[in-house]
Coordinates of C-alpha atoms in Angstrom, one line a residue:
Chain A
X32 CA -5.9 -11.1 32.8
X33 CA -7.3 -10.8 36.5
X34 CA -7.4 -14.4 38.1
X35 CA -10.3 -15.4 39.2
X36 CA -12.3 -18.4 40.6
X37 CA -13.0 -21.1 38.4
X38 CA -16.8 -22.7 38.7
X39 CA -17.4 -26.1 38.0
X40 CA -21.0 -28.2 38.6
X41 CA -21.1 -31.5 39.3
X42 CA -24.4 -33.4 38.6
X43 CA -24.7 -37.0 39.8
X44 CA -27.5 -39.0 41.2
X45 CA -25.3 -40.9 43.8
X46 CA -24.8 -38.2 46.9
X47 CA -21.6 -39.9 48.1
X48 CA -20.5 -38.8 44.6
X49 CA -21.5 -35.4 45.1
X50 CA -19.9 -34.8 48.3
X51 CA -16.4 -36.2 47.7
X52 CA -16.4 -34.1 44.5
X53 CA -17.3 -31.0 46.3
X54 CA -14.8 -31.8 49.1
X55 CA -11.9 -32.6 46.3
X56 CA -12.9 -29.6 44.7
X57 CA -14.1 -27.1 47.0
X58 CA -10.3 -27.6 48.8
X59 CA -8.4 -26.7 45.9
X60 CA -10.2 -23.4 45.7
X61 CA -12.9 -23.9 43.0
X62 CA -16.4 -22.8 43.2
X63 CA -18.7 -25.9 43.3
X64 CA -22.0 -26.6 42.7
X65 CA -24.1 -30.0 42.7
X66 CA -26.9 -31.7 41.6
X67 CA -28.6 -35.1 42.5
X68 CA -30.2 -35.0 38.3
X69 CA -30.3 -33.5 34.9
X70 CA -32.8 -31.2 34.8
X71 CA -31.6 -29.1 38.0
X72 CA -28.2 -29.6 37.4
X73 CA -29.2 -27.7 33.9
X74 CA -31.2 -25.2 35.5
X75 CA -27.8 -24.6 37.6
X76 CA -25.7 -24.7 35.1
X77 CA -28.0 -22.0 32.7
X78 CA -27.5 -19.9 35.8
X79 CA -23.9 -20.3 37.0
X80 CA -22.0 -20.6 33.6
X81 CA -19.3 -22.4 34.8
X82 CA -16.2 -23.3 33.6
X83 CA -16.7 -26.8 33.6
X84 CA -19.2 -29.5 34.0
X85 CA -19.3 -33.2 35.1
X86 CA -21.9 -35.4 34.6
X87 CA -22.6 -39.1 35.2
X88 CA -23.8 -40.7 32.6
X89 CA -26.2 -43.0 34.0
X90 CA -29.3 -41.0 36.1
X91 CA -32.9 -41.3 36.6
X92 CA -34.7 -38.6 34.8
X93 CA -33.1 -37.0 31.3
X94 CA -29.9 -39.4 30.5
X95 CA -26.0 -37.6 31.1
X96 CA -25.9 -37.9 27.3
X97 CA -29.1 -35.5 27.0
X98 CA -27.4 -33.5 29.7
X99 CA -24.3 -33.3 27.9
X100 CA -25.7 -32.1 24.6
X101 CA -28.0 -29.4 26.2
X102 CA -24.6 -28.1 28.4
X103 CA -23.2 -27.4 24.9
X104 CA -26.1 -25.6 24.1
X105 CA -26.2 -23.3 26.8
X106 CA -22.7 -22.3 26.1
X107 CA -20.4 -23.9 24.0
X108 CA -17.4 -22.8 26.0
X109 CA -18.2 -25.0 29.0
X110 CA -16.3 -28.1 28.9
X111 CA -18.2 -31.0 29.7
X112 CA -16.5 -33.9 31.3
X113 CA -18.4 -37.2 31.7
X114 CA -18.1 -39.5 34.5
X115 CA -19.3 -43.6 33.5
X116 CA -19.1 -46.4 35.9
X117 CA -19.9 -48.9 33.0
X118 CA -16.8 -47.9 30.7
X119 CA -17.4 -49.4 28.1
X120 CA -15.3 -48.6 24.6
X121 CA -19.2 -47.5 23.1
X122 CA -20.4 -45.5 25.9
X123 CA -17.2 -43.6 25.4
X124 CA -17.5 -42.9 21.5
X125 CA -20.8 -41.9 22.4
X126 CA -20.0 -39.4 24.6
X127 CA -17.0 -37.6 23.0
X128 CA -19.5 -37.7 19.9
X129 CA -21.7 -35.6 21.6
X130 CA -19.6 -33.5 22.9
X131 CA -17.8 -34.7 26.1
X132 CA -14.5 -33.6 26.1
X133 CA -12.8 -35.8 28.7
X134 CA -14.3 -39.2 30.5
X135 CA -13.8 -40.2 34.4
X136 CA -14.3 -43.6 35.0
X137 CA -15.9 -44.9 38.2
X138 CA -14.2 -45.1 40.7
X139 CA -11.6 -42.7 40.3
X140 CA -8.8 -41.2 42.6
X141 CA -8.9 -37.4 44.2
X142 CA -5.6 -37.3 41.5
X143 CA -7.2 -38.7 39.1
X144 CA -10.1 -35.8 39.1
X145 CA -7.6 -33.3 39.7
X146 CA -5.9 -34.1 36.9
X147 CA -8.9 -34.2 34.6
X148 CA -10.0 -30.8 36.0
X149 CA -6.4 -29.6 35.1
X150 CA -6.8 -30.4 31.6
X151 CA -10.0 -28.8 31.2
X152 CA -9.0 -25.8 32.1
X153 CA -6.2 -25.8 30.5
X154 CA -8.0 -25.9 27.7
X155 CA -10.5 -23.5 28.7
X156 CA -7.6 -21.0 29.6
X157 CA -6.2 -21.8 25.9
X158 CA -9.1 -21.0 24.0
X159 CA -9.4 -17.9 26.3
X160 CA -6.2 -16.9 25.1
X161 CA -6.7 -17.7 21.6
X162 CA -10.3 -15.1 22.1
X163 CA -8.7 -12.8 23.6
X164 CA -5.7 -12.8 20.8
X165 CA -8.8 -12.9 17.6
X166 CA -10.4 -9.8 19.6
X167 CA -7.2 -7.8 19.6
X168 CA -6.6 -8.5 16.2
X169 CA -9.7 -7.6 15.3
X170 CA -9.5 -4.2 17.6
X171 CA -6.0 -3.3 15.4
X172 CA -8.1 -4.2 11.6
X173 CA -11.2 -2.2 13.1
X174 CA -9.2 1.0 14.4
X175 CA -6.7 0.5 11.4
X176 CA -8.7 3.2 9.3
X177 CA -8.8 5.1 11.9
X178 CA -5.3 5.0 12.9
X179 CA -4.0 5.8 9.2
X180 CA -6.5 8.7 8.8
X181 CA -5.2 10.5 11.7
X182 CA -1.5 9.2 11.7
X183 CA -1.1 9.8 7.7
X184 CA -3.5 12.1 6.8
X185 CA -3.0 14.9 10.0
X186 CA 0.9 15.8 8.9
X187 CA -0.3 15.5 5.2
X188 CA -3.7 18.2 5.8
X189 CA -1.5 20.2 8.4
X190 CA 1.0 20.6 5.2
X191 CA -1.6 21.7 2.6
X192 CA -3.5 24.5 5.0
X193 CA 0.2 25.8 5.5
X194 CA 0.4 25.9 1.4
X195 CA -3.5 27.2 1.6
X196 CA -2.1 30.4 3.9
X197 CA 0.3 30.7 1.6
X198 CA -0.8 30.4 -1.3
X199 CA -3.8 32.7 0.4
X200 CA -1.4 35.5 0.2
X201 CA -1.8 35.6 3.9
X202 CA 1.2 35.5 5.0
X203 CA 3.5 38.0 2.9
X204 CA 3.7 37.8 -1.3
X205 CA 4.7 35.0 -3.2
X206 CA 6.8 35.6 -6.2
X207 CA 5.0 34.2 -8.9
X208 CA 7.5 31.5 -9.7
X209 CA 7.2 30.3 -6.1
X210 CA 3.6 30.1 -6.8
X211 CA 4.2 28.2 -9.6
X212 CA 5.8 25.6 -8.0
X213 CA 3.8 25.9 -4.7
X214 CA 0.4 25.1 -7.0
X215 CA 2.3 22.2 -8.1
X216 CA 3.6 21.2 -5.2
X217 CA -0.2 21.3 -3.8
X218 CA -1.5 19.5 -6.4
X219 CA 0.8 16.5 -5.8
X220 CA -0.1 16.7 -2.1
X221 CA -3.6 16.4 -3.2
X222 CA -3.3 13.4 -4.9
X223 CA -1.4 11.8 -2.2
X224 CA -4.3 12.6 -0.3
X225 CA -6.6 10.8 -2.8
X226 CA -4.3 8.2 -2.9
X227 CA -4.3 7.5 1.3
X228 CA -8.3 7.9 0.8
X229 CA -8.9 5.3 -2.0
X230 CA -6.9 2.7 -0.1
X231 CA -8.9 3.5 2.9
X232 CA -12.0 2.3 1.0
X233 CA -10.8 -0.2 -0.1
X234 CA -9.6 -1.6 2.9
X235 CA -13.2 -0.4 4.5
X236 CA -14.4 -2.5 1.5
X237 CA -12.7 -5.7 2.7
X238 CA -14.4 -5.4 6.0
X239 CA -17.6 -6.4 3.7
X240 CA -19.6 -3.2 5.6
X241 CA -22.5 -2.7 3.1
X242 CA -24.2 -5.3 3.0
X243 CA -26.3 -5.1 5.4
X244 CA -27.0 -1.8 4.6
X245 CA -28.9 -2.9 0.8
X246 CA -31.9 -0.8 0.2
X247 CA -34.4 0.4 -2.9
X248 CA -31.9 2.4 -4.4
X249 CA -33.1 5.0 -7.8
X250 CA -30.1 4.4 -10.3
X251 CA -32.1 7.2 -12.2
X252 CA -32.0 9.3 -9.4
X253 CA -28.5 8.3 -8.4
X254 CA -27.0 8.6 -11.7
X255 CA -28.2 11.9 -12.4
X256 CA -26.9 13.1 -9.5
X257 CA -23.6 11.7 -10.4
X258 CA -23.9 13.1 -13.7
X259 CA -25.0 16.6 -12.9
X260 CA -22.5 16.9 -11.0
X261 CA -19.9 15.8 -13.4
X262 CA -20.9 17.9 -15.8
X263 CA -18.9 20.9 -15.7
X264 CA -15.6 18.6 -15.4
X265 CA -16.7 16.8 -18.4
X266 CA -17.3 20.2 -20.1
X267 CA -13.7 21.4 -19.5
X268 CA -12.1 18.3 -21.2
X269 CA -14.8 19.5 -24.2
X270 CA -17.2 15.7 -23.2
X271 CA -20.6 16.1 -23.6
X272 CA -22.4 13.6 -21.2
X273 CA -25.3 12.6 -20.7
X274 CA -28.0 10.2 -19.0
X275 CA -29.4 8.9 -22.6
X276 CA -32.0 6.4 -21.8
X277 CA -33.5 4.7 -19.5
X278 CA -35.9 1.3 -19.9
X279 CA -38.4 -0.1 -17.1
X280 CA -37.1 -0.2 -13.6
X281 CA -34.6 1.4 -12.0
X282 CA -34.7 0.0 -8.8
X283 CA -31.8 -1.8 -7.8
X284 CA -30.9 -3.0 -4.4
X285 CA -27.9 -1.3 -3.0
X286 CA -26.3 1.0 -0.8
X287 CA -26.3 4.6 -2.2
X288 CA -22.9 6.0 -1.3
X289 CA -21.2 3.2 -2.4
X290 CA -23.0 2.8 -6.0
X291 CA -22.6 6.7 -6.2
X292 CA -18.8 6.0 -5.1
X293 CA -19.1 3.7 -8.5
X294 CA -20.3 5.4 -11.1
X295 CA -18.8 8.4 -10.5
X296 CA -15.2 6.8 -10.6
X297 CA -16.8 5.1 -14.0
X298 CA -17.4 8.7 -15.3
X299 CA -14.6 10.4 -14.4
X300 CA -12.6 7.7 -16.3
X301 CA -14.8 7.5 -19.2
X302 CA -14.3 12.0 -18.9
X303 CA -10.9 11.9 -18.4
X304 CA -9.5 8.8 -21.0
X305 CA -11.8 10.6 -23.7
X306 CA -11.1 12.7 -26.7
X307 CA -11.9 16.3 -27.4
X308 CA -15.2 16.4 -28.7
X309 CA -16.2 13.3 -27.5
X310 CA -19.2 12.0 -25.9
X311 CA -20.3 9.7 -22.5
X312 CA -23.9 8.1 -22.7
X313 CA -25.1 6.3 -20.0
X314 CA -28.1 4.0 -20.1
X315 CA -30.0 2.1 -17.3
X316 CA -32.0 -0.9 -18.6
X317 CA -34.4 -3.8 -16.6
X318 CA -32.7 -6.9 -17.3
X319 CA -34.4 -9.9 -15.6
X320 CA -33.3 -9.9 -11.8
X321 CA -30.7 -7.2 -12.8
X322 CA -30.7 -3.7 -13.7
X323 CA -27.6 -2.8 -16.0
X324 CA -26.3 0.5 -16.3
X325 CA -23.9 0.8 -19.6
X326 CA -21.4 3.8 -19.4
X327 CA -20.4 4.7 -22.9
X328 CA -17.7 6.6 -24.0
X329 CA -15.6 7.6 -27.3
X330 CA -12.3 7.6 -26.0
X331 CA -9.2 5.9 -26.2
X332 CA -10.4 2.6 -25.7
X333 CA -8.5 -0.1 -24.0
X334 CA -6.5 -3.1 -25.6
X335 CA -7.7 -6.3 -25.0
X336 CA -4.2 -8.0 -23.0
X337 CA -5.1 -5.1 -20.9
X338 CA -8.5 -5.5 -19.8
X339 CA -8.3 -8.5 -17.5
X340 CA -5.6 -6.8 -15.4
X341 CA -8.1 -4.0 -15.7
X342 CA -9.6 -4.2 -11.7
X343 CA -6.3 -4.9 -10.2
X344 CA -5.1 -3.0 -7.7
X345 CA -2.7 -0.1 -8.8
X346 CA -2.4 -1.3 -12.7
X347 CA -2.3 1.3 -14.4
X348 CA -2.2 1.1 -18.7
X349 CA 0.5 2.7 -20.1
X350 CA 0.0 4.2 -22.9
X351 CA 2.6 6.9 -24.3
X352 CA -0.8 9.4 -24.9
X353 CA -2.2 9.3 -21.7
X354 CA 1.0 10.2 -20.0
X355 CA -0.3 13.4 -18.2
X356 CA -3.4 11.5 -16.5
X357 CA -3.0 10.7 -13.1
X358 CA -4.8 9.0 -10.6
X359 CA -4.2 6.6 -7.7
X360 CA -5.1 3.8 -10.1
X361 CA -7.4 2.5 -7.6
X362 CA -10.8 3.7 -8.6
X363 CA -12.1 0.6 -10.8
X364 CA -10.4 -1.7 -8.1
X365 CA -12.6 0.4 -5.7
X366 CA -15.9 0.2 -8.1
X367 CA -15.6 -4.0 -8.4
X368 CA -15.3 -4.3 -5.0
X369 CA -18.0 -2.1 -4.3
X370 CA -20.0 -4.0 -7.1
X371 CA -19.1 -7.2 -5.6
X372 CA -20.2 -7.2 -2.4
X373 CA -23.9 -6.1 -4.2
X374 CA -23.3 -9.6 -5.9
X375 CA -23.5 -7.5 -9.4
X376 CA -20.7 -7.6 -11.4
X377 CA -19.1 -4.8 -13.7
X378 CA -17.7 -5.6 -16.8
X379 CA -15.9 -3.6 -19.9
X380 CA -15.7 -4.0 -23.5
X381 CA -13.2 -1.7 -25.4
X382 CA -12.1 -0.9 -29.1
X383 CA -9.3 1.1 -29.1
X384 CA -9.3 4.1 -30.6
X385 CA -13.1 4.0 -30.8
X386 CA -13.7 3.9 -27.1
X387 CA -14.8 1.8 -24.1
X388 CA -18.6 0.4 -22.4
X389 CA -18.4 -0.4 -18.6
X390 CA -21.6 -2.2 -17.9
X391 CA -22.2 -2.8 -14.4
X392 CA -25.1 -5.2 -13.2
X393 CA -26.8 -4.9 -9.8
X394 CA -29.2 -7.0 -8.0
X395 CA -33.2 -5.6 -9.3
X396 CA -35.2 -4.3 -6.3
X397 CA -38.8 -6.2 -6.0
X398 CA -41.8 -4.2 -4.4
X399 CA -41.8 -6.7 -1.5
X400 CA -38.9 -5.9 -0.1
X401 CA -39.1 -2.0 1.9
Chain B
X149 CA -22.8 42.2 15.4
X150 CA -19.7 43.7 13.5
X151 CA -18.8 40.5 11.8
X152 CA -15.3 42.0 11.2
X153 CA -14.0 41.6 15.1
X154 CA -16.3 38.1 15.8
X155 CA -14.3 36.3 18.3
X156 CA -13.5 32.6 16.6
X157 CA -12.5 29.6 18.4
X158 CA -10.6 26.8 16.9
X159 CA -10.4 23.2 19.3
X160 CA -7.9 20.9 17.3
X161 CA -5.3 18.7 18.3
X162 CA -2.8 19.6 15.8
X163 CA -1.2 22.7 16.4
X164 CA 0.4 23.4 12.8
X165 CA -3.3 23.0 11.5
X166 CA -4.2 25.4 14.5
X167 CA -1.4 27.9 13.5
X168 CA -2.5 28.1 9.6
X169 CA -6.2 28.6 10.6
X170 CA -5.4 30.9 12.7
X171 CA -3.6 33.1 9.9
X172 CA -6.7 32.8 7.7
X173 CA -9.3 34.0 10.6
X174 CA -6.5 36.9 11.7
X175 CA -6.2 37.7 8.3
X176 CA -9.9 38.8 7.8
X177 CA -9.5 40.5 11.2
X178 CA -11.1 37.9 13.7
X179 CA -10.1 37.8 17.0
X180 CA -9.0 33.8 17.6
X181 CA -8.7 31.8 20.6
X182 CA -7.2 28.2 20.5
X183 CA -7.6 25.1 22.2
X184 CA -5.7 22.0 21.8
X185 CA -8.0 19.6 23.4
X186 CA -12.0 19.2 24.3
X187 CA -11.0 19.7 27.9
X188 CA -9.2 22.6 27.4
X189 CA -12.2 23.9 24.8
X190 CA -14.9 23.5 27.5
X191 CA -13.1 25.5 29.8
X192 CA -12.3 28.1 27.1
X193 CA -15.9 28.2 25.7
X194 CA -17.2 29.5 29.3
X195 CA -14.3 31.7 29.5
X196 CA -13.9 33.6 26.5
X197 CA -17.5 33.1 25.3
X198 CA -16.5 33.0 21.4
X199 CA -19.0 33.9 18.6
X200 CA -18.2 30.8 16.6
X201 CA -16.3 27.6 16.8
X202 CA -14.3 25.6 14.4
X203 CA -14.8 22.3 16.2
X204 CA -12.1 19.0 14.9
X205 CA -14.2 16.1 15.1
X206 CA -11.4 13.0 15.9
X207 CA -9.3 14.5 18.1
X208 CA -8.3 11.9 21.3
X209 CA -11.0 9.8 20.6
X210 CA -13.1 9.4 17.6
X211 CA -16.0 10.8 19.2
X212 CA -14.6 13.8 21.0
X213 CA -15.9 16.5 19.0
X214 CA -18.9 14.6 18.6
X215 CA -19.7 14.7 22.1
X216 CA -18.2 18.0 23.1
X217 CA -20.7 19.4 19.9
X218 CA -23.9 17.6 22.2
X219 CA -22.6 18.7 25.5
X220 CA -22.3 22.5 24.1
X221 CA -26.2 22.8 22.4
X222 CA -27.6 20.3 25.1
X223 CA -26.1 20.3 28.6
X224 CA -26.4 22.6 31.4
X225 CA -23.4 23.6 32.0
X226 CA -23.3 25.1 28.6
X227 CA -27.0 26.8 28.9
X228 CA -25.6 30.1 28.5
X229 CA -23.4 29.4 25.4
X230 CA -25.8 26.8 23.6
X231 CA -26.8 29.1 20.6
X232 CA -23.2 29.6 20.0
X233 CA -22.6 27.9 16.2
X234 CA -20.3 25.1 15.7
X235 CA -18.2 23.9 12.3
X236 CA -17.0 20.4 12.3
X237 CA -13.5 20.9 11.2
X238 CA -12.2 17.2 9.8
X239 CA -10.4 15.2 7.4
X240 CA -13.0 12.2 7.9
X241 CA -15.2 13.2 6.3
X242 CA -13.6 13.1 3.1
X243 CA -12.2 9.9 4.7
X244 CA -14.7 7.4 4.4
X245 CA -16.8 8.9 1.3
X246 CA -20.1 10.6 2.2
X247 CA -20.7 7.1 4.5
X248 CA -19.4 9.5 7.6
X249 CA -21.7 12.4 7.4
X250 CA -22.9 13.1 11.0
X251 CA -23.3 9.8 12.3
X252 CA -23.6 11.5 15.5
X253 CA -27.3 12.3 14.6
X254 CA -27.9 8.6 14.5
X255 CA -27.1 8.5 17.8
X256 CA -28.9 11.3 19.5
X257 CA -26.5 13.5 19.3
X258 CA -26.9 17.1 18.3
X259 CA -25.7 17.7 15.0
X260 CA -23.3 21.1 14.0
X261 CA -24.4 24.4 12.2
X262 CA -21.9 23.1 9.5
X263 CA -19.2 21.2 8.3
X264 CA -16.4 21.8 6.6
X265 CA -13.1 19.2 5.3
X266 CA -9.4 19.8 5.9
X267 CA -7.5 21.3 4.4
X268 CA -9.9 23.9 4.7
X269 CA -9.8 26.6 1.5
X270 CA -9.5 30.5 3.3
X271 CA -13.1 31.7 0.6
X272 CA -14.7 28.6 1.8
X273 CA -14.7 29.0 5.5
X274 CA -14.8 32.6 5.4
X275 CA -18.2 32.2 3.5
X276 CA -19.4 29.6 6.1
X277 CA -18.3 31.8 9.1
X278 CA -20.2 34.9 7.5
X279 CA -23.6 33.0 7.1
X280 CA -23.8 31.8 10.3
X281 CA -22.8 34.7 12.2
X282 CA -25.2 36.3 10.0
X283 CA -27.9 34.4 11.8

């Protein structure tokens, strides 16, 4: 960090006070201001930020102990240092209540004031290093995602347009065994993909991003969407799903890409752990202050010792039927975060063998809020 | 315009994804130039005056293709390439969910013709490439 001057403003009534401060102070190289009483020494100090204050307790006009509190309103990185000529044991507690982090006592030594100043800033320079530590931390979480997307993801996507050429044809014939295995080899490329992006949400998830971006959100609307779009997926695993009912408002408060993030990772599970022939309803109903969508499905179901490991991060059930599904086993931990920071909640019930409800509660949107 | 011999530029940082690309384009007979940087791309765009570009958006920075997209349909020194159509080329998108879609446009900037994700699939951006040029 670039050195630089230190400020410090010294408000006192007495001006002998003044001057041998300024003299002390103004030799060892800081800047100094003073003032003869609390209001303009405030006024200087809103000004000049400095690094430290010192203030006499006892002055005509506002009191040092005013002064003192409205310092640490200004900024509470300023450290105020309080100067009594009447030390008493009270005056002190008083003071370091409010406040004050050191106290000079009247009359005191050009050491003495030296060494209190040292001290303060010592501490300031502390607590500056302590900022400056928290920001770079926080600079390293912030740029984290983007550091992983281009430092994990560019070899990974660089990889799959090579197979893409390939694979293309574009660059000379592939046998069709190589193909074969190319396809496959694609395909588990892809999911590592997935797999790098549903971390990255979640970890975009722990930043706690949405909510402040909550608005009147459609789960008719949204859902339909969803569900629209899911359709031909569920039709190749031979699911018929639909959007079955829906009863008063559908109004929730939430951030769309999220909740759309949610329920299609509900839907896609409910498609891809159900049986052939099988069915996914979903229903939004008005439920006090909550609107509660219900996702439905006939499939496998899930035992009950499994369900309350169910949102954890990369469990996975195992079940010797389901062997060919894959997934980064991240999507309901993705979904209950997501559903979380809506203060909803999502919850499951499960029969196994008959199939599985996920019923997902979000905050109701009221007219008032636009 | 014969679409067939449309000069294509690529700007991207990562040469193996420039090299594949560049197969695909070649492959349906467009002529492509490369650049491995937005410095490099301005320069190039000027020079070579390409019919289309495929634009990365993170490449230095996050912004970079952001910016060089504004500076291309907005700033003077591009006046006489401005209608020239741009494709976001990136993996961010897909990234951060739908959350990520032009964000530029939130801040003034000028938004692309299209977008496309990495890995990009040959039928998809040939299709993109056609409507535009088409235009």
């Amino acid at each position: 960090m670039k050195k630089r001057k230190h400020s410090i403003v010294v408000i006192d009534d007495e001006e002998s006070m003044r001057d041998s401060c300024r003299m002390i102070l103004e030799k060892d190289g800081f800047l100094t201001e003073t003032a003869e009483n609390g209001s303009s020494g405030l006024t200087k100090v809103e000004k000049i930020r400095p690094d430290l204050v010192l203030i006499d307790l006892k002055m005509p006009g506002i009191s040092g102990l005013d002064v003192l509190e409205k310092v640490k309103k200004i900024d509470s990185n300023i450290i105020p240092i309080v100067i009594t000529g009447y030390a008493t044991i009270e005056s002190a507690v008083e003071a370091m209540k409010r406040g004050a982090y050191d106290i000079l006592h009247k009359p005191f030594t050009p050491g003495e004031l030296r060494l209190i100043i040292k001290r303060g800033l010592d501490r300031i320079k502390l607590f500056r290093e302590a900022e400056s530590l928290r920001n770079e931390k926080k600079m390293i979480e912030e740029n984290f995602i983007t550091m992983v997307s281009h430092q994990l993801r560019s070899p990974l996507v660089a990889i799959t347009q090579y197979f893409e050429v390939i694979l293309g044809g574009i660059a000379g014939e592939v046998a069709p065994r190589q193909k074969d295995m190319l396809v496959k080899a694609r395909t588990r490329l892809n999911s590592l993909l997935e797999l790098i992006n549903d971390w990255l949400d979640i970890a975009r998830m722990d930043g706690g991003s949405i909510v402040d971006k909550l608005k009147i959100v459609s789960l008719e609307d949204l859902i339909n969407k969803q569900v629209e779009f899911l359709k031909p997926y569920a039709k190749k695993n031979k699911v018929t799903l639909s959007l079955s009912s829906i009863s008063g408002s559908d109004k929730a408060l939430g951030d769309s890409d999220s909740l759309e993030q949610v329920f299609s990772n509900l839907i896609r599970n409910a498609i891809k752990y159900n049986k052939a022939d099988g069915t996914i309803k979903v229903l939004i109903k008005e439920e006090e202050d909550y609107i509660t969508t219900e996702i439905k499905d006939t499939g496998i179901g899930i035992r009950e010792e499994h369900i309350p490991y169910l949102f954890n991060q990369f469990y996975r059930v195992s079940r010797s039927e389901d062997k060919k599904q894959k997934g980064s086993g991240l999507g309901l931990t993705i979904a209950k975060k997501i559903v979380d920071a809506h203060n909803g909640s999502i919850q499951v019930t499960s029969k196994p063998g008959k199939g599985s409800v996920f019923t997902v509660q979000l905050p109701k949107a009221y007219n008032t809020i636009t | 315009m014969e679409n067939s011999k449309a000069k294509i530029m690529i700007i991207d940082d990562d040469p193996d994804f420039r090299d594949a690309v560049t197969s695909i384009l070649q492959s349906a007979l467009y002529e492509v130039v490369t650049a491995p940087n937005p410095e490099e791309g301005k320069k190039k765009i000027l020079k070579e005056k390409p019919d289309l570009i495929l634009l990365d958006i993170m490449m230095d920075s996050l912004f970079d293709g952001f910016s060089l997209c504004n500076a291309i349909k907005t700033s003077k020194e591009f006046s006489s390439v401005k209608n020239t159509p741009v494709i976001f080329v990136s993996a961010v998108k897909e990234m951060t969910g739908s959350r990520f879609q032009f964000k530029g446009e939130d801040q003034g900037l000028s938004s692309p013709d299209d977008y496309i994700d990495k890995p990009v699939k040959p039928d998809d951006l040939f299709s993109r490439i056609e409507r535009l040029l088409k235009k």
